[in-house]
PDB file of N, CA and C in Angstrom:
ATOM      1  N   UNK A   1      -1.592  23.049  17.701  1.00 63.00           N
ATOM      2  CA  UNK A   1      -0.526  22.670  16.802  1.00 63.00           C
ATOM      3  C   UNK A   1      -0.831  21.271  16.256  1.00 63.00           C
ATOM      4  N   UNK A   2      -0.660  21.092  14.950  1.00 70.00           N
ATOM      5  CA  UNK A   2      -0.927  19.797  14.325  1.00 70.00           C
ATOM      6  C   UNK A   2       0.273  18.869  14.484  1.00 70.00           C
ATOM      7  N   UNK A   3       0.032  17.569  14.345  1.00 70.00           N
ATOM      8  CA  UNK A   3       1.124  16.603  14.406  1.00 70.00           C
ATOM      9  C   UNK A   3       2.115  16.818  13.274  1.00 70.00           C
ATOM     10  N   UNK A   4       1.623  17.229  12.113  1.00 70.00           N
ATOM     11  CA  UNK A   4       2.495  17.496  10.981  1.00 70.00           C
ATOM     12  C   UNK A   4       3.446  18.642  11.294  1.00 70.00           C
ATOM     13  N   UNK A   5       2.909  19.706  11.858  1.00 78.00           N
ATOM     14  CA  UNK A   5       3.749  20.852  12.204  1.00 78.00           C
ATOM     15  C   UNK A   5       4.759  20.480  13.293  1.00 78.00           C
ATOM     16  N   UNK A   6       4.320  19.710  14.269  1.00 79.00           N
ATOM     17  CA  UNK A   6       5.212  19.261  15.340  1.00 79.00           C
ATOM     18  C   UNK A   6       6.366  18.437  14.772  1.00 79.00           C
ATOM     19  N   UNK A   7       6.079  17.542  13.841  1.00 77.00           N
ATOM     20  CA  UNK A   7       7.130  16.735  13.212  1.00 77.00           C
ATOM     21  C   UNK A   7       8.094  17.612  12.426  1.00 77.00           C
ATOM     22  N   UNK A   8       7.563  18.589  11.694  1.00 79.00           N
ATOM     23  CA  UNK A   8       8.423  19.506  10.935  1.00 79.00           C
ATOM     24  C   UNK A   8       9.328  20.316  11.860  1.00 79.00           C
ATOM     25  N   UNK A   9       8.777  20.815  12.948  1.00 85.00           N
ATOM     26  CA  UNK A   9       9.575  21.595  13.896  1.00 85.00           C
ATOM     27  C   UNK A   9      10.636  20.733  14.571  1.00 85.00           C
ATOM     28  N   UNK A  10      10.302  19.483  14.858  1.00 83.00           N
ATOM     29  CA  UNK A  10      11.268  18.567  15.447  1.00 83.00           C
ATOM     30  C   UNK A  10      12.433  18.329  14.499  1.00 83.00           C
ATOM     31  N   UNK A  11      12.133  18.157  13.221  1.00 82.00           N
ATOM     32  CA  UNK A  11      13.184  17.967  12.221  1.00 82.00           C
ATOM     33  C   UNK A  11      14.071  19.199  12.136  1.00 82.00           C
ATOM     34  N   UNK A  12      13.459  20.381  12.145  1.00 85.00           N
ATOM     35  CA  UNK A  12      14.229  21.627  12.104  1.00 85.00           C
ATOM     36  C   UNK A  12      15.105  21.789  13.343  1.00 85.00           C
ATOM     37  N   UNK A  13      14.556  21.459  14.492  1.00 87.00           N
ATOM     38  CA  UNK A  13      15.256  21.684  15.759  1.00 87.00           C
ATOM     39  C   UNK A  13      16.356  20.661  16.028  1.00 87.00           C
ATOM     40  N   UNK A  14      16.073  19.380  15.763  1.00 85.00           N
ATOM     41  CA  UNK A  14      17.003  18.320  16.149  1.00 85.00           C
ATOM     42  C   UNK A  14      17.739  17.677  14.982  1.00 85.00           C
ATOM     43  N   UNK A  15      17.357  17.980  13.771  1.00 85.00           N
ATOM     44  CA  UNK A  15      18.002  17.364  12.626  1.00 85.00           C
ATOM     45  C   UNK A  15      17.514  15.941  12.432  1.00 85.00           C
ATOM     46  N   UNK A  16      18.221  15.209  11.583  1.00 89.00           N
ATOM     47  CA  UNK A  16      17.826  13.842  11.264  1.00 89.00           C
ATOM     48  C   UNK A  16      18.253  12.885  12.378  1.00 89.00           C
ATOM     49  N   UNK A  17      17.345  12.013  12.761  1.00 91.00           N
ATOM     50  CA  UNK A  17      17.645  11.003  13.770  1.00 91.00           C
ATOM     51  C   UNK A  17      16.770   9.772  13.531  1.00 91.00           C
ATOM     52  N   UNK A  18      17.148   8.664  14.117  1.00 92.00           N
ATOM     53  CA  UNK A  18      16.349   7.447  13.989  1.00 92.00           C
ATOM     54  C   UNK A  18      15.073   7.633  14.802  1.00 92.00           C
ATOM     55  N   UNK A  19      13.955   7.562  14.117  1.00 86.00           N
ATOM     56  CA  UNK A  19      12.669   7.772  14.764  1.00 86.00           C
ATOM     57  C   UNK A  19      11.950   6.461  15.051  1.00 86.00           C
ATOM     58  N   UNK A  20      12.347   5.396  14.343  1.00 87.00           N
ATOM     59  CA  UNK A  20      11.655   4.124  14.478  1.00 87.00           C
ATOM     60  C   UNK A  20      12.608   3.003  14.089  1.00 87.00           C
ATOM     61  N   UNK A  21      12.609   1.943  14.866  1.00 91.00           N
ATOM     62  CA  UNK A  21      13.390   0.744  14.538  1.00 91.00           C
ATOM     63  C   UNK A  21      12.471  -0.453  14.619  1.00 91.00           C
ATOM     64  N   UNK A  22      12.570  -1.320  13.604  1.00 89.00           N
ATOM     65  CA  UNK A  22      11.689  -2.481  13.557  1.00 89.00           C
ATOM     66  C   UNK A  22      12.390  -3.594  12.791  1.00 89.00           C
ATOM     67  N   UNK A  23      12.529  -4.736  13.429  1.00 90.00           N
ATOM     68  CA  UNK A  23      13.136  -5.915  12.822  1.00 90.00           C
ATOM     69  C   UNK A  23      14.449  -5.601  12.117  1.00 90.00           C
ATOM     70  N   UNK A  24      15.328  -4.884  12.808  1.00 92.00           N
ATOM     71  CA  UNK A  24      16.653  -4.581  12.284  1.00 92.00           C
ATOM     72  C   UNK A  24      16.726  -3.426  11.302  1.00 92.00           C
ATOM     73  N   UNK A  25      15.603  -2.863  10.926  1.00 91.00           N
ATOM     74  CA  UNK A  25      15.586  -1.721   9.997  1.00 91.00           C
ATOM     75  C   UNK A  25      15.364  -0.453  10.791  1.00 91.00           C
ATOM     76  N   UNK A  26      16.106   0.584  10.448  1.00 93.00           N
ATOM     77  CA  UNK A  26      15.955   1.881  11.106  1.00 93.00           C
ATOM     78  C   UNK A  26      15.352   2.873  10.112  1.00 93.00           C
ATOM     79  N   UNK A  27      14.400   3.644  10.609  1.00 89.00           N
ATOM     80  CA  UNK A  27      13.732   4.667   9.805  1.00 89.00           C
ATOM     81  C   UNK A  27      14.000   6.013  10.453  1.00 89.00           C
ATOM     82  N   UNK A  28      14.544   6.955   9.704  1.00 91.00           N
ATOM     83  CA  UNK A  28      14.807   8.280  10.267  1.00 91.00           C
ATOM     84  C   UNK A  28      13.571   9.158  10.146  1.00 91.00           C
ATOM     85  N   UNK A  29      13.558  10.208  10.937  1.00 87.00           N
ATOM     86  CA  UNK A  29      12.458  11.161  10.863  1.00 87.00           C
ATOM     87  C   UNK A  29      12.402  11.817   9.485  1.00 87.00           C
ATOM     88  N   UNK A  30      13.554  12.018   8.866  1.00 89.00           N
ATOM     89  CA  UNK A  30      13.588  12.620   7.532  1.00 89.00           C
ATOM     90  C   UNK A  30      12.970  11.670   6.502  1.00 89.00           C
ATOM     91  N   UNK A  31      13.323  10.382   6.575  1.00 88.00           N
ATOM     92  CA  UNK A  31      12.725   9.406   5.668  1.00 88.00           C
ATOM     93  C   UNK A  31      11.207   9.362   5.842  1.00 88.00           C
ATOM     94  N   UNK A  32      10.759   9.384   7.079  1.00 85.00           N
ATOM     95  CA  UNK A  32       9.325   9.353   7.365  1.00 85.00           C
ATOM     96  C   UNK A  32       8.639  10.588   6.777  1.00 85.00           C
ATOM     97  N   UNK A  33       9.245  11.747   6.977  1.00 84.00           N
ATOM     98  CA  UNK A  33       8.655  12.999   6.477  1.00 84.00           C
ATOM     99  C   UNK A  33       8.593  13.011   4.955  1.00 84.00           C
ATOM    100  N   UNK A  34       9.664  12.553   4.309  1.00 87.00           N
ATOM    101  CA  UNK A  34       9.683  12.537   2.841  1.00 87.00           C
ATOM    102  C   UNK A  34       8.647  11.560   2.286  1.00 87.00           C
ATOM    103  N   UNK A  35       8.541  10.384   2.904  1.00 86.00           N
ATOM    104  CA  UNK A  35       7.550   9.395   2.454  1.00 86.00           C
ATOM    105  C   UNK A  35       6.137   9.934   2.659  1.00 86.00           C
ATOM    106  N   UNK A  36       5.899  10.562   3.791  1.00 83.00           N
ATOM    107  CA  UNK A  36       4.573  11.122   4.072  1.00 83.00           C
ATOM    108  C   UNK A  36       4.212  12.207   3.067  1.00 83.00           C
ATOM    109  N   UNK A  37       5.174  13.038   2.718  1.00 84.00           N
ATOM    110  CA  UNK A  37       4.929  14.107   1.755  1.00 84.00           C
ATOM    111  C   UNK A  37       4.587  13.532   0.378  1.00 84.00           C
ATOM    112  N   UNK A  38       5.357  12.538  -0.067  1.00 88.00           N
ATOM    113  CA  UNK A  38       5.073  11.914  -1.372  1.00 88.00           C
ATOM    114  C   UNK A  38       3.682  11.289  -1.386  1.00 88.00           C
ATOM    115  N   UNK A  39       3.355  10.583  -0.324  1.00 86.00           N
ATOM    116  CA  UNK A  39       2.063   9.912  -0.274  1.00 86.00           C
ATOM    117  C   UNK A  39       0.913  10.908  -0.138  1.00 86.00           C
ATOM    118  N   UNK A  40       1.134  11.996   0.582  1.00 85.00           N
ATOM    119  CA  UNK A  40       0.097  13.023   0.711  1.00 85.00           C
ATOM    120  C   UNK A  40      -0.199  13.655  -0.646  1.00 85.00           C
ATOM    121  N   UNK A  41       0.850  13.913  -1.422  1.00 88.00           N
ATOM    122  CA  UNK A  41       0.642  14.476  -2.765  1.00 88.00           C
ATOM    123  C   UNK A  41      -0.138  13.492  -3.642  1.00 88.00           C
ATOM    124  N   UNK A  42       0.168  12.198  -3.505  1.00 89.00           N
ATOM    125  CA  UNK A  42      -0.564  11.186  -4.273  1.00 89.00           C
ATOM    126  C   UNK A  42      -2.036  11.162  -3.860  1.00 89.00           C
ATOM    127  N   UNK A  43      -2.320  11.265  -2.568  1.00 87.00           N
ATOM    128  CA  UNK A  43      -3.706  11.299  -2.104  1.00 87.00           C
ATOM    129  C   UNK A  43      -4.433  12.525  -2.646  1.00 87.00           C
ATOM    130  N   UNK A  44      -3.758  13.669  -2.646  1.00 89.00           N
ATOM    131  CA  UNK A  44      -4.377  14.889  -3.187  1.00 89.00           C
ATOM    132  C   UNK A  44      -4.707  14.728  -4.673  1.00 89.00           C
ATOM    133  N   UNK A  45      -3.751  14.103  -5.429  1.00 92.00           N
ATOM    134  CA  UNK A  45      -4.000  13.887  -6.863  1.00 92.00           C
ATOM    135  C   UNK A  45      -5.207  12.977  -7.083  1.00 92.00           C
ATOM    136  N   UNK A  46      -5.469  12.091  -6.125  1.00 92.00           N
ATOM    137  CA  UNK A  46      -6.629  11.211  -6.217  1.00 92.00           C
ATOM    138  C   UNK A  46      -7.915  11.887  -5.757  1.00 92.00           C
ATOM    139  N   UNK A  47      -7.788  13.139  -5.300  1.00 92.00           N
ATOM    140  CA  UNK A  47      -8.972  13.894  -4.900  1.00 92.00           C
ATOM    141  C   UNK A  47      -9.275  13.867  -3.414  1.00 92.00           C
ATOM    142  N   UNK A  48      -8.378  13.297  -2.603  1.00 89.00           N
ATOM    143  CA  UNK A  48      -8.592  13.275  -1.158  1.00 89.00           C
ATOM    144  C   UNK A  48      -8.302  14.663  -0.596  1.00 89.00           C
ATOM    145  N   UNK A  49      -9.187  15.152   0.250  1.00 87.00           N
ATOM    146  CA  UNK A  49      -9.006  16.478   0.827  1.00 87.00           C
ATOM    147  C   UNK A  49      -9.465  16.514   2.268  1.00 87.00           C
ATOM    148  N   UNK A  50      -9.388  17.695   2.880  1.00 83.00           N
ATOM    149  CA  UNK A  50      -9.829  17.843   4.271  1.00 83.00           C
ATOM    150  C   UNK A  50     -11.264  17.348   4.450  1.00 83.00           C
ATOM    151  N   UNK A  51     -11.475  16.578   5.507  1.00 85.00           N
ATOM    152  CA  UNK A  51     -12.794  16.043   5.799  1.00 85.00           C
ATOM    153  C   UNK A  51     -13.039  14.658   5.214  1.00 85.00           C
ATOM    154  N   UNK A  52     -12.232  14.254   4.249  1.00 88.00           N
ATOM    155  CA  UNK A  52     -12.375  12.915   3.675  1.00 88.00           C
ATOM    156  C   UNK A  52     -11.793  11.882   4.634  1.00 88.00           C
ATOM    157  N   UNK A  53     -12.305  10.673   4.547  1.00 87.00           N
ATOM    158  CA  UNK A  53     -11.815   9.580   5.380  1.00 87.00           C
ATOM    159  C   UNK A  53     -10.869   8.717   4.572  1.00 87.00           C
ATOM    160  N   UNK A  54      -9.791   8.317   5.224  1.00 84.00           N
ATOM    161  CA  UNK A  54      -8.810   7.418   4.616  1.00 84.00           C
ATOM    162  C   UNK A  54      -8.662   6.229   5.549  1.00 84.00           C
ATOM    163  N   UNK A  55      -8.847   5.038   5.021  1.00 87.00           N
ATOM    164  CA  UNK A  55      -8.747   3.818   5.820  1.00 87.00           C
ATOM    165  C   UNK A  55      -7.383   3.182   5.597  1.00 87.00           C
ATOM    166  N   UNK A  56      -6.744   2.798   6.693  1.00 84.00           N
ATOM    167  CA  UNK A  56      -5.461   2.097   6.630  1.00 84.00           C
ATOM    168  C   UNK A  56      -5.658   0.738   7.293  1.00 84.00           C
ATOM    169  N   UNK A  57      -5.456  -0.328   6.525  1.00 88.00           N
ATOM    170  CA  UNK A  57      -5.591  -1.681   7.069  1.00 88.00           C
ATOM    171  C   UNK A  57      -4.284  -2.426   6.839  1.00 88.00           C
ATOM    172  N   UNK A  58      -3.472  -2.462   7.868  1.00 88.00           N
ATOM    173  CA  UNK A  58      -2.179  -3.133   7.814  1.00 88.00           C
ATOM    174  C   UNK A  58      -1.912  -3.820   9.141  1.00 88.00           C
ATOM    175  N   UNK A  59      -1.026  -4.823   9.146  1.00 90.00           N
ATOM    176  CA  UNK A  59      -0.616  -5.389  10.430  1.00 90.00           C
ATOM    177  C   UNK A  59       0.206  -4.360  11.195  1.00 90.00           C
ATOM    178  N   UNK A  60       0.472  -4.621  12.453  1.00 87.00           N
ATOM    179  CA  UNK A  60       1.255  -3.709  13.278  1.00 87.00           C
ATOM    180  C   UNK A  60       2.706  -3.702  12.798  1.00 87.00           C
ATOM    181  N   UNK A  61       3.048  -2.693  12.005  1.00 85.00           N
ATOM    182  CA  UNK A  61       4.385  -2.585  11.415  1.00 85.00           C
ATOM    183  C   UNK A  61       4.658  -1.115  11.085  1.00 85.00           C
ATOM    184  N   UNK A  62       5.901  -0.768  10.740  1.00 82.00           N
ATOM    185  CA  UNK A  62       6.227   0.635  10.442  1.00 82.00           C
ATOM    186  C   UNK A  62       5.402   1.237   9.304  1.00 82.00           C
ATOM    187  N   UNK A  63       4.955   0.405   8.396  1.00 82.00           N
ATOM    188  CA  UNK A  63       4.175   0.923   7.277  1.00 82.00           C
ATOM    189  C   UNK A  63       2.866   1.556   7.729  1.00 82.00           C
ATOM    190  N   UNK A  64       2.376   1.167   8.904  1.00 83.00           N
ATOM    191  CA  UNK A  64       1.157   1.786   9.437  1.00 83.00           C
ATOM    192  C   UNK A  64       1.397   3.286   9.633  1.00 83.00           C
ATOM    193  N   UNK A  65       2.513   3.628  10.262  1.00 79.00           N
ATOM    194  CA  UNK A  65       2.847   5.044  10.484  1.00 79.00           C
ATOM    195  C   UNK A  65       3.059   5.727   9.149  1.00 79.00           C
ATOM    196  N   UNK A  66       3.770   5.065   8.241  1.00 77.00           N
ATOM    197  CA  UNK A  66       4.033   5.655   6.933  1.00 77.00           C
ATOM    198  C   UNK A  66       2.744   5.834   6.137  1.00 77.00           C
ATOM    199  N   UNK A  67       1.739   5.016   6.399  1.00 79.00           N
ATOM    200  CA  UNK A  67       0.465   5.134   5.705  1.00 79.00           C
ATOM    201  C   UNK A  67      -0.465   6.166   6.346  1.00 79.00           C
ATOM    202  N   UNK A  68      -0.366   6.330   7.652  1.00 80.00           N
ATOM    203  CA  UNK A  68      -1.261   7.270   8.354  1.00 80.00           C
ATOM    204  C   UNK A  68      -0.781   8.718   8.252  1.00 80.00           C
ATOM    205  N   UNK A  69       0.506   8.927   8.260  1.00 74.00           N
ATOM    206  CA  UNK A  69       1.050  10.282   8.246  1.00 74.00           C
ATOM    207  C   UNK A  69       0.596  11.118   7.047  1.00 74.00           C
ATOM    208  N   UNK A  70       0.542  10.548   5.836  1.00 72.00           N
ATOM    209  CA  UNK A  70       0.070  11.372   4.701  1.00 72.00           C
ATOM    210  C   UNK A  70      -1.338  11.914   4.889  1.00 72.00           C
ATOM    211  N   UNK A  71      -2.194  11.160   5.562  1.00 69.00           N
ATOM    212  CA  UNK A  71      -3.558  11.642   5.806  1.00 69.00           C
ATOM    213  C   UNK A  71      -3.538  12.924   6.625  1.00 69.00           C
ATOM    214  N   UNK A  72      -2.593  13.002   7.564  1.00 68.00           N
ATOM    215  CA  UNK A  72      -2.449  14.228   8.348  1.00 68.00           C
ATOM    216  C   UNK A  72      -1.941  15.373   7.487  1.00 68.00           C
ATOM    217  N   UNK A  73      -1.062  15.063   6.535  1.00 64.00           N
ATOM    218  CA  UNK A  73      -0.513  16.098   5.652  1.00 64.00           C
ATOM    219  C   UNK A  73      -1.563  16.646   4.701  1.00 64.00           C
ATOM    220  N   UNK A  74      -2.501  15.820   4.275  1.00 62.00           N
ATOM    221  CA  UNK A  74      -3.561  16.282   3.369  1.00 62.00           C
ATOM    222  C   UNK A  74      -4.405  17.335   4.042  1.00 62.00           C
ATOM    223  N   UNK A  75      -4.675  17.145   5.323  1.00 58.00           N
ATOM    224  CA  UNK A  75      -5.505  18.084   6.088  1.00 58.00           C
ATOM    225  C   UNK A  75      -4.751  19.371   6.360  1.00 58.00           C
ATOM    226  N   UNK A  76      -3.445  19.278   6.582  1.00 50.00           N
ATOM    227  CA  UNK A  76      -2.633  20.452   6.971  1.00 50.00           C
ATOM    228  C   UNK A  76      -2.537  21.474   5.859  1.00 50.00           C
TER     229      UNK A  76
END
């Protein structure tokens, strides 16, 4: 089972919930999934596909997860 599928099933099973909190900001699993989907579509439009490498260079912050998740969606 892929991480993308696991996240989708979690959303279906448990509904929307806070998945991440950082410096007073809360991010729900639904927000994360929607952002990942938008970014994955953008990567596909740029020609990124299965087997391609995507580099994420960010400080340790929520945007790291938001940047890495689309790469998983491109492969799925």
